[in-house]
Amino acid sequence: MRYFEENPEIFAALVAAIAILGGLLGSIIGAKIQANGGRDQAAAAREAATIAAEAQRVAALWTVRQIQIAEFIHSARELVRLSALLYRISDDDAEAARDRRNAAYQEMSLRSAEIRLIAPKDVVSAVFATVGAAMAVSDHAQQYSPVFRARHALTDLAITGDDTSVDAARRALRALDEVSGDIFDVDEALQAVPGLSNRHISILALHSVERTSQEALRQKMDEVELVFVRVLEKLVDAARGMLKSEDDVAPTVPAQRRRWWRRAARRWGVTAASS
C-alpha cells in the first residue's frame, strides 16, 4: 500500500485497468447469458410451433374421420332403405329404385375405402362388417323382391278382382303355400288366374321350385335387416371411441415453457417461485 501511496499514478492506472477488465468480463458474461437466453427462447418457440402443428394435424384428422364415418353410415342406411323399398313398390318403379340402390352401394364402397386409409383397425373392421351386412340385405332384395311383387299382384287379384279372378287367385295362393305340393299343380293354378301377367306367373312358378314359403322369405328378410342394425350399432360404438365422443376432444396446445427465464433466474440467484 505504501508503494501505491508513493506512486499514485501507477495506482490510478491499475484501478483503470481493473475497471476495464471488469467491464469486459461483465460484457462477456452478459453476452453469454443473453445468447443462452436467446437459444432457449428459440427452442421454446420451435417447441410451441411443433405442438401447435400437431394440434392442427389432430384436429384435421378428427374432422376428416368424423365426416367420412357419418357419410359412410348414411350411405349404408340408404342402401338398406332402398333395398327394403324394392319389396313394396310396383314393377314399373322397380328399375328406378334399383338404380338408386346401386348408386348408394357405390357411395358406400367409396366411403369404406376412404375410411380404410384414415381410421384405426377396429373401426375399419366394423366398417367392413357393416358393408357385408348391408350387402346381405341388398342381395336378398335383389333375389326375392320380384317374388314379393308378384305375390302382391296375385293377392290384389284375390281381393279386388271379379268373381272368376278372385277364386282362381285364391286357389293359386293356396297352391303356392303348400311347399310340399306338386310343382305342376302350382304352375297350372297360376296359369288359370285371369289378369296375372306372364312375368309374374314365371317368377312365382320358378320360386315354387325352391319350395320356400313366403313366410320363410319374410323371416329371412327380417333377419338380415336385424343383423345390419346390430352391426351398425357396433360401428357407431367403435367410431365414438375413435372420436372420443365421451371426452373433451378439442385439441389444446400446452402453455409454452419459459425455460430461458428459469435458467437466467438461476444464474442470477433468483428462485423460480419469485419469478
GROMACS .gro file of C-alpha atoms in nm:
model
  275
    1MET     CA    1   0.000   0.000   0.000
    2ARG     CA    2   0.294   0.235   0.076
    3TYR     CA    3   0.422   0.175  -0.274
    4PHE     CA    4   0.093   0.288  -0.423
    5GLU     CA    5   0.088   0.588  -0.188
    6GLU     CA    6   0.428   0.687  -0.316
    7ASN     CA    7   0.330   0.616  -0.679
    8PRO     CA    8  -0.030   0.736  -0.717
    9GLU     CA    9  -0.012   0.742  -1.096
   10ILE     CA   10   0.057   0.364  -1.100
   11PHE     CA   11  -0.234   0.305  -0.861
   12ALA     CA   12  -0.467   0.510  -1.081
   13ALA     CA   13  -0.358   0.314  -1.387
   14LEU     CA   14  -0.417  -0.015  -1.205
   15VAL     CA   15  -0.764   0.091  -1.095
   16ALA     CA   16  -0.847   0.193  -1.451
   17ALA     CA   17  -0.718  -0.141  -1.583
   18ILE     CA   18  -0.926  -0.333  -1.327
   19ALA     CA   19  -1.232  -0.128  -1.421
   20ILE     CA   20  -1.176  -0.201  -1.789
   21LEU     CA   21  -1.124  -0.571  -1.726
   22GLY     CA   22  -1.432  -0.581  -1.504
   23GLY     CA   23  -1.636  -0.413  -1.774
   24LEU     CA   24  -1.511  -0.654  -2.037
   25LEU     CA   25  -1.581  -0.951  -1.812
   26GLY     CA   26  -1.928  -0.821  -1.735
   27SER     CA   27  -1.995  -0.770  -2.104
   28ILE     CA   28  -1.877  -1.123  -2.183
   29ILE     CA   29  -2.092  -1.273  -1.907
   30GLY     CA   30  -2.391  -1.063  -2.012
   31ALA     CA   31  -2.348  -1.159  -2.374
   32LYS     CA   32  -2.325  -1.527  -2.278
   33ILE     CA   33  -2.641  -1.504  -2.069
   34GLN     CA   34  -2.818  -1.321  -2.347
   35ALA     CA   35  -2.701  -1.577  -2.603
   36ASN     CA   36  -2.814  -1.867  -2.386
   37GLY     CA   37  -3.145  -1.695  -2.326
   38GLY     CA   38  -3.187  -1.638  -2.699
   39ARG     CA   39  -3.119  -2.004  -2.774
   40ASP     CA   40  -3.368  -2.110  -2.507
   41GLN     CA   41  -3.625  -1.869  -2.647
   42ALA     CA   42  -3.571  -2.007  -2.996
   43ALA     CA   43  -3.600  -2.366  -2.869
   44ALA     CA   44  -3.918  -2.278  -2.683
   45ALA     CA   45  -4.059  -2.113  -2.994
   46ARG     CA   46  -3.980  -2.422  -3.202
   47GLU     CA   47  -4.140  -2.645  -2.943
   48ALA     CA   48  -4.453  -2.430  -2.936
   49ALA     CA   49  -4.471  -2.436  -3.317
   50THR     CA   50  -4.435  -2.816  -3.315
   51ILE     CA   51  -4.710  -2.853  -3.055
   52ALA     CA   52  -4.940  -2.618  -3.248
   53ALA     CA   53  -4.875  -2.804  -3.574
   54GLU     CA   54  -4.950  -3.139  -3.408
   55ALA     CA   55  -5.270  -3.000  -3.257
   56GLN     CA   56  -5.378  -2.878  -3.601
   57ARG     CA   57  -5.299  -3.218  -3.753
   58VAL     CA   58  -5.500  -3.399  -3.486
   59ALA     CA   59  -5.793  -3.161  -3.529
   60ALA     CA   60  -5.789  -3.201  -3.907
   61LEU     CA   61  -5.773  -3.581  -3.881
   62TRP     CA   62  -6.058  -3.583  -3.629
   63THR     CA   63  -6.271  -3.376  -3.866
   64VAL     CA   64  -6.197  -3.598  -4.166
   65ARG     CA   65  -6.274  -3.913  -3.969
   66GLN     CA   66  -6.599  -3.771  -3.835
   67ILE     CA   67  -6.719  -3.666  -4.181
   68GLN     CA   68  -6.620  -3.991  -4.352
   69ILE     CA   69  -6.780  -4.212  -4.087
   70ALA     CA   70  -7.102  -4.007  -4.092
   71GLU     CA   71  -7.121  -4.022  -4.472
   72PHE     CA   72  -7.049  -4.395  -4.473
   73ILE     CA   73  -7.325  -4.463  -4.221
   74HIS     CA   74  -7.566  -4.253  -4.426
   75SER     CA   75  -7.482  -4.440  -4.748
   76ALA     CA   76  -7.513  -4.782  -4.579
   77ARG     CA   77  -7.851  -4.691  -4.433
   78GLU     CA   78  -7.962  -4.557  -4.770
   79LEU     CA   79  -7.861  -4.883  -4.940
   80VAL     CA   80  -8.066  -5.082  -4.688
   81ARG     CA   81  -8.363  -4.845  -4.714
   82LEU     CA   82  -8.372  -4.863  -5.094
   83SER     CA   83  -8.329  -5.241  -5.084
   84ALA     CA   84  -8.626  -5.274  -4.848
   85LEU     CA   85  -8.828  -5.047  -5.075
   86LEU     CA   86  -8.795  -5.299  -5.361
   87TYR     CA   87  -9.030  -5.536  -5.179
   88ARG     CA   88  -9.315  -5.284  -5.170
   89ILE     CA   89  -9.308  -5.086  -5.493
   90SER     CA   90  -9.458  -5.174  -5.828
   91ASP     CA   91  -9.267  -5.330  -6.114
   92ASP     CA   92  -9.289  -5.000  -6.300
   93ASP     CA   93  -9.093  -4.823  -6.025
   94ALA     CA   94  -8.851  -5.106  -5.955
   95GLU     CA   95  -8.592  -5.016  -6.218
   96ALA     CA   96  -8.553  -4.658  -6.092
   97ALA     CA   97  -8.531  -4.786  -5.734
   98ARG     CA   98  -8.260  -5.035  -5.835
   99ASP     CA   99  -8.061  -4.754  -5.995
  100ARG     CA  100  -8.079  -4.551  -5.674
  101ARG     CA  101  -7.980  -4.856  -5.473
  102ASN     CA  102  -7.679  -4.915  -5.700
  103ALA     CA  103  -7.575  -4.553  -5.654
  104ALA     CA  104  -7.597  -4.595  -5.277
  105TYR     CA  105  -7.383  -4.906  -5.300
  106GLN     CA  106  -7.115  -4.720  -5.499
  107GLU     CA  107  -7.117  -4.440  -5.243
  108MET     CA  108  -7.087  -4.686  -4.956
  109SER     CA  109  -6.796  -4.865  -5.127
  110LEU     CA  110  -6.613  -4.536  -5.182
  111ARG     CA  111  -6.655  -4.424  -4.822
  112SER     CA  112  -6.543  -4.760  -4.686
  113ALA     CA  113  -6.226  -4.740  -4.898
  114GLU     CA  114  -6.153  -4.389  -4.769
  115ILE     CA  115  -6.208  -4.491  -4.408
  116ARG     CA  116  -5.962  -4.775  -4.452
  117LEU     CA  117  -5.689  -4.514  -4.506
  118ILE     CA  118  -5.760  -4.294  -4.205
  119ALA     CA  119  -5.924  -4.499  -3.929
  120PRO     CA  120  -5.786  -4.742  -3.669
  121LYS     CA  121  -5.810  -5.113  -3.740
  122ASP     CA  122  -6.105  -5.176  -3.508
  123VAL     CA  123  -6.312  -4.912  -3.687
  124VAL     CA  124  -6.206  -5.046  -4.028
  125SER     CA  125  -6.315  -5.396  -3.922
  126ALA     CA  126  -6.651  -5.261  -3.806
  127VAL     CA  127  -6.692  -5.079  -4.138
  128PHE     CA  128  -6.624  -5.396  -4.337
  129ALA     CA  129  -6.871  -5.589  -4.121
  130THR     CA  130  -7.130  -5.320  -4.191
  131VAL     CA  131  -7.062  -5.342  -4.565
  132GLY     CA  132  -7.116  -5.717  -4.551
  133ALA     CA  133  -7.441  -5.682  -4.356
  134ALA     CA  134  -7.573  -5.413  -4.591
  135MET     CA  135  -7.485  -5.626  -4.893
  136ALA     CA  136  -7.671  -5.922  -4.740
  137VAL     CA  137  -7.983  -5.706  -4.721
  138SER     CA  138  -7.928  -5.583  -5.077
  139ASP     CA  139  -7.864  -5.931  -5.218
  140HIS     CA  140  -8.176  -6.072  -5.056
  141ALA     CA  141  -8.380  -5.789  -5.202
  142GLN     CA  142  -8.222  -5.838  -5.543
  143GLN     CA  143  -8.313  -6.205  -5.545
  144TYR     CA  144  -8.651  -6.215  -5.376
  145SER     CA  145  -8.818  -5.875  -5.413
  146PRO     CA  146  -8.957  -5.978  -5.756
  147VAL     CA  147  -9.125  -6.273  -5.581
  148PHE     CA  148  -9.284  -6.039  -5.328
  149ARG     CA  149  -9.408  -5.805  -5.601
  150ALA     CA  150  -9.554  -6.095  -5.799
  151ARG     CA  151  -9.716  -6.228  -5.482
  152HIS     CA  152  -9.863  -5.882  -5.413
  153ALA     CA  153 -10.011  -5.874  -5.762
  154LEU     CA  154 -10.170  -6.217  -5.709
  155THR     CA  155 -10.301  -6.115  -5.366
  156ASP     CA  156 -10.457  -5.799  -5.512
  157LEU     CA  157 -10.644  -6.013  -5.768
  158ALA     CA  158 -10.766  -6.237  -5.487
  159ILE     CA  159 -10.914  -5.931  -5.316
  160THR     CA  160 -11.020  -5.682  -5.584
  161GLY     CA  161 -11.076  -5.898  -5.895
  162ASP     CA  162 -11.405  -6.023  -6.029
  163ASP     CA  163 -11.554  -6.349  -5.906
  164THR     CA  164 -11.359  -6.561  -6.152
  165SER     CA  165 -11.028  -6.388  -6.078
  166VAL     CA  166 -11.082  -6.399  -5.702
  167ASP     CA  167 -11.148  -6.774  -5.696
  168ALA     CA  168 -10.857  -6.855  -5.930
  169ALA     CA  169 -10.620  -6.627  -5.743
  170ARG     CA  170 -10.710  -6.782  -5.408
  171ARG     CA  171 -10.654  -7.132  -5.546
  172ALA     CA  172 -10.313  -7.022  -5.675
  173LEU     CA  173 -10.221  -6.874  -5.337
  174ARG     CA  174 -10.312  -7.199  -5.162
  175ALA     CA  175 -10.101  -7.393  -5.413
  176LEU     CA  176  -9.804  -7.163  -5.350
  177ASP     CA  177  -9.837  -7.200  -4.973
  178GLU     CA  178  -9.826  -7.579  -4.997
  179VAL     CA  179  -9.449  -7.602  -5.010
  180SER     CA  180  -9.460  -7.979  -5.050
  181GLY     CA  181  -9.725  -7.961  -5.321
  182ASP     CA  182  -9.689  -8.064  -5.682
  183ILE     CA  183  -9.499  -7.804  -5.886
  184PHE     CA  184  -9.709  -7.872  -6.194
  185ASP     CA  185 -10.023  -7.802  -5.993
  186VAL     CA  186  -9.875  -7.467  -5.890
  187ASP     CA  187  -9.798  -7.372  -6.248
  188GLU     CA  188 -10.143  -7.477  -6.362
  189ALA     CA  189 -10.310  -7.281  -6.084
  190LEU     CA  190 -10.112  -6.969  -6.174
  191GLN     CA  191 -10.191  -7.002  -6.544
  192ALA     CA  192 -10.561  -7.011  -6.457
  193VAL     CA  193 -10.562  -6.667  -6.290
  194PRO     CA  194 -10.709  -6.403  -6.523
  195GLY     CA  195 -10.516  -6.075  -6.517
  196LEU     CA  196 -10.194  -6.221  -6.376
  197SER     CA  197  -9.907  -6.128  -6.610
  198ASN     CA  198  -9.685  -6.389  -6.769
  199ARG     CA  199  -9.387  -6.234  -6.590
  200HIS     CA  200  -9.549  -6.278  -6.251
  201ILE     CA  201  -9.655  -6.632  -6.339
  202SER     CA  202  -9.297  -6.717  -6.437
  203ILE     CA  203  -9.149  -6.563  -6.121
  204LEU     CA  204  -9.391  -6.738  -5.887
  205ALA     CA  205  -9.361  -7.072  -6.064
  206LEU     CA  206  -8.983  -7.056  -6.059
  207HIS     CA  207  -8.983  -6.966  -5.692
  208SER     CA  208  -9.212  -7.258  -5.611
  209VAL     CA  209  -8.934  -7.487  -5.731
  210GLU     CA  210  -8.726  -7.374  -5.432
  211ARG     CA  211  -9.009  -7.492  -5.204
  212THR     CA  212  -8.960  -7.191  -4.977
  213SER     CA  213  -9.270  -7.036  -4.828
  214GLN     CA  214  -9.345  -6.667  -4.840
  215GLU     CA  215  -9.329  -6.659  -4.462
  216ALA     CA  216  -8.977  -6.807  -4.467
  217LEU     CA  217  -8.866  -6.539  -4.711
  218ARG     CA  218  -9.012  -6.270  -4.490
  219GLN     CA  219  -8.836  -6.410  -4.185
  220LYS     CA  220  -8.507  -6.415  -4.374
  221MET     CA  221  -8.561  -6.056  -4.482
  222ASP     CA  222  -8.621  -5.951  -4.121
  223GLU     CA  223  -8.318  -6.149  -4.011
  224VAL     CA  224  -8.067  -5.985  -4.247
  225GLU     CA  225  -8.206  -5.641  -4.166
  226LEU     CA  226  -8.171  -5.708  -3.792
  227VAL     CA  227  -7.811  -5.821  -3.842
  228PHE     CA  228  -7.741  -5.495  -4.023
  229VAL     CA  229  -7.887  -5.290  -3.737
  230ARG     CA  230  -7.674  -5.472  -3.479
  231VAL     CA  231  -7.354  -5.449  -3.684
  232LEU     CA  232  -7.417  -5.079  -3.744
  233GLU     CA  233  -7.454  -5.024  -3.370
  234LYS     CA  234  -7.110  -5.181  -3.318
  235LEU     CA  235  -6.966  -4.949  -3.581
  236VAL     CA  236  -7.117  -4.646  -3.410
  237ASP     CA  237  -6.967  -4.757  -3.077
  238ALA     CA  238  -6.625  -4.806  -3.237
  239ALA     CA  239  -6.647  -4.470  -3.413
  240ARG     CA  240  -6.747  -4.291  -3.091
  241GLY     CA  241  -6.445  -4.445  -2.922
  242MET     CA  242  -6.218  -4.332  -3.206
  243LEU     CA  243  -6.358  -3.978  -3.193
  244LYS     CA  244  -6.355  -3.975  -2.810
  245SER     CA  245  -6.715  -3.864  -2.811
  246GLU     CA  246  -6.744  -3.901  -2.434
  247ASP     CA  247  -6.447  -3.669  -2.375
  248ASP     CA  248  -6.349  -3.312  -2.446
  249VAL     CA  249  -6.192  -3.367  -2.786
  250ALA     CA  250  -6.097  -3.008  -2.863
  251PRO     CA  251  -5.720  -3.017  -2.923
  252THR     CA  252  -5.527  -2.793  -2.687
  253VAL     CA  253  -5.175  -2.654  -2.709
  254PRO     CA  254  -4.981  -2.676  -2.381
  255ALA     CA  255  -4.852  -2.346  -2.243
  256GLN     CA  256  -4.506  -2.257  -2.367
  257ARG     CA  257  -4.245  -2.343  -2.107
  258ARG     CA  258  -4.026  -2.040  -2.030
  259ARG     CA  259  -3.704  -2.238  -1.994
  260TRP     CA  260  -3.485  -1.941  -2.085
  261TRP     CA  261  -3.628  -1.734  -1.795
  262ARG     CA  262  -3.576  -2.011  -1.541
  263ARG     CA  263  -3.214  -2.062  -1.645
  264ALA     CA  264  -3.144  -1.690  -1.635
  265ALA     CA  265  -3.310  -1.670  -1.295
  266ARG     CA  266  -3.089  -1.947  -1.160
  267ARG     CA  267  -2.777  -1.770  -1.289
  268TRP     CA  268  -2.876  -1.452  -1.106
  269GLY     CA  269  -2.977  -1.640  -0.793
  270VAL     CA  270  -3.349  -1.579  -0.834
  271THR     CA  271  -3.579  -1.869  -0.741
  272ALA     CA  272  -3.849  -1.992  -0.978
  273ALA     CA  273  -4.111  -1.909  -0.720
  274SER     CA  274  -4.011  -1.544  -0.706
  275SER     CA  275  -4.028  -1.522  -1.087
   0.00000   0.00000   0.00000
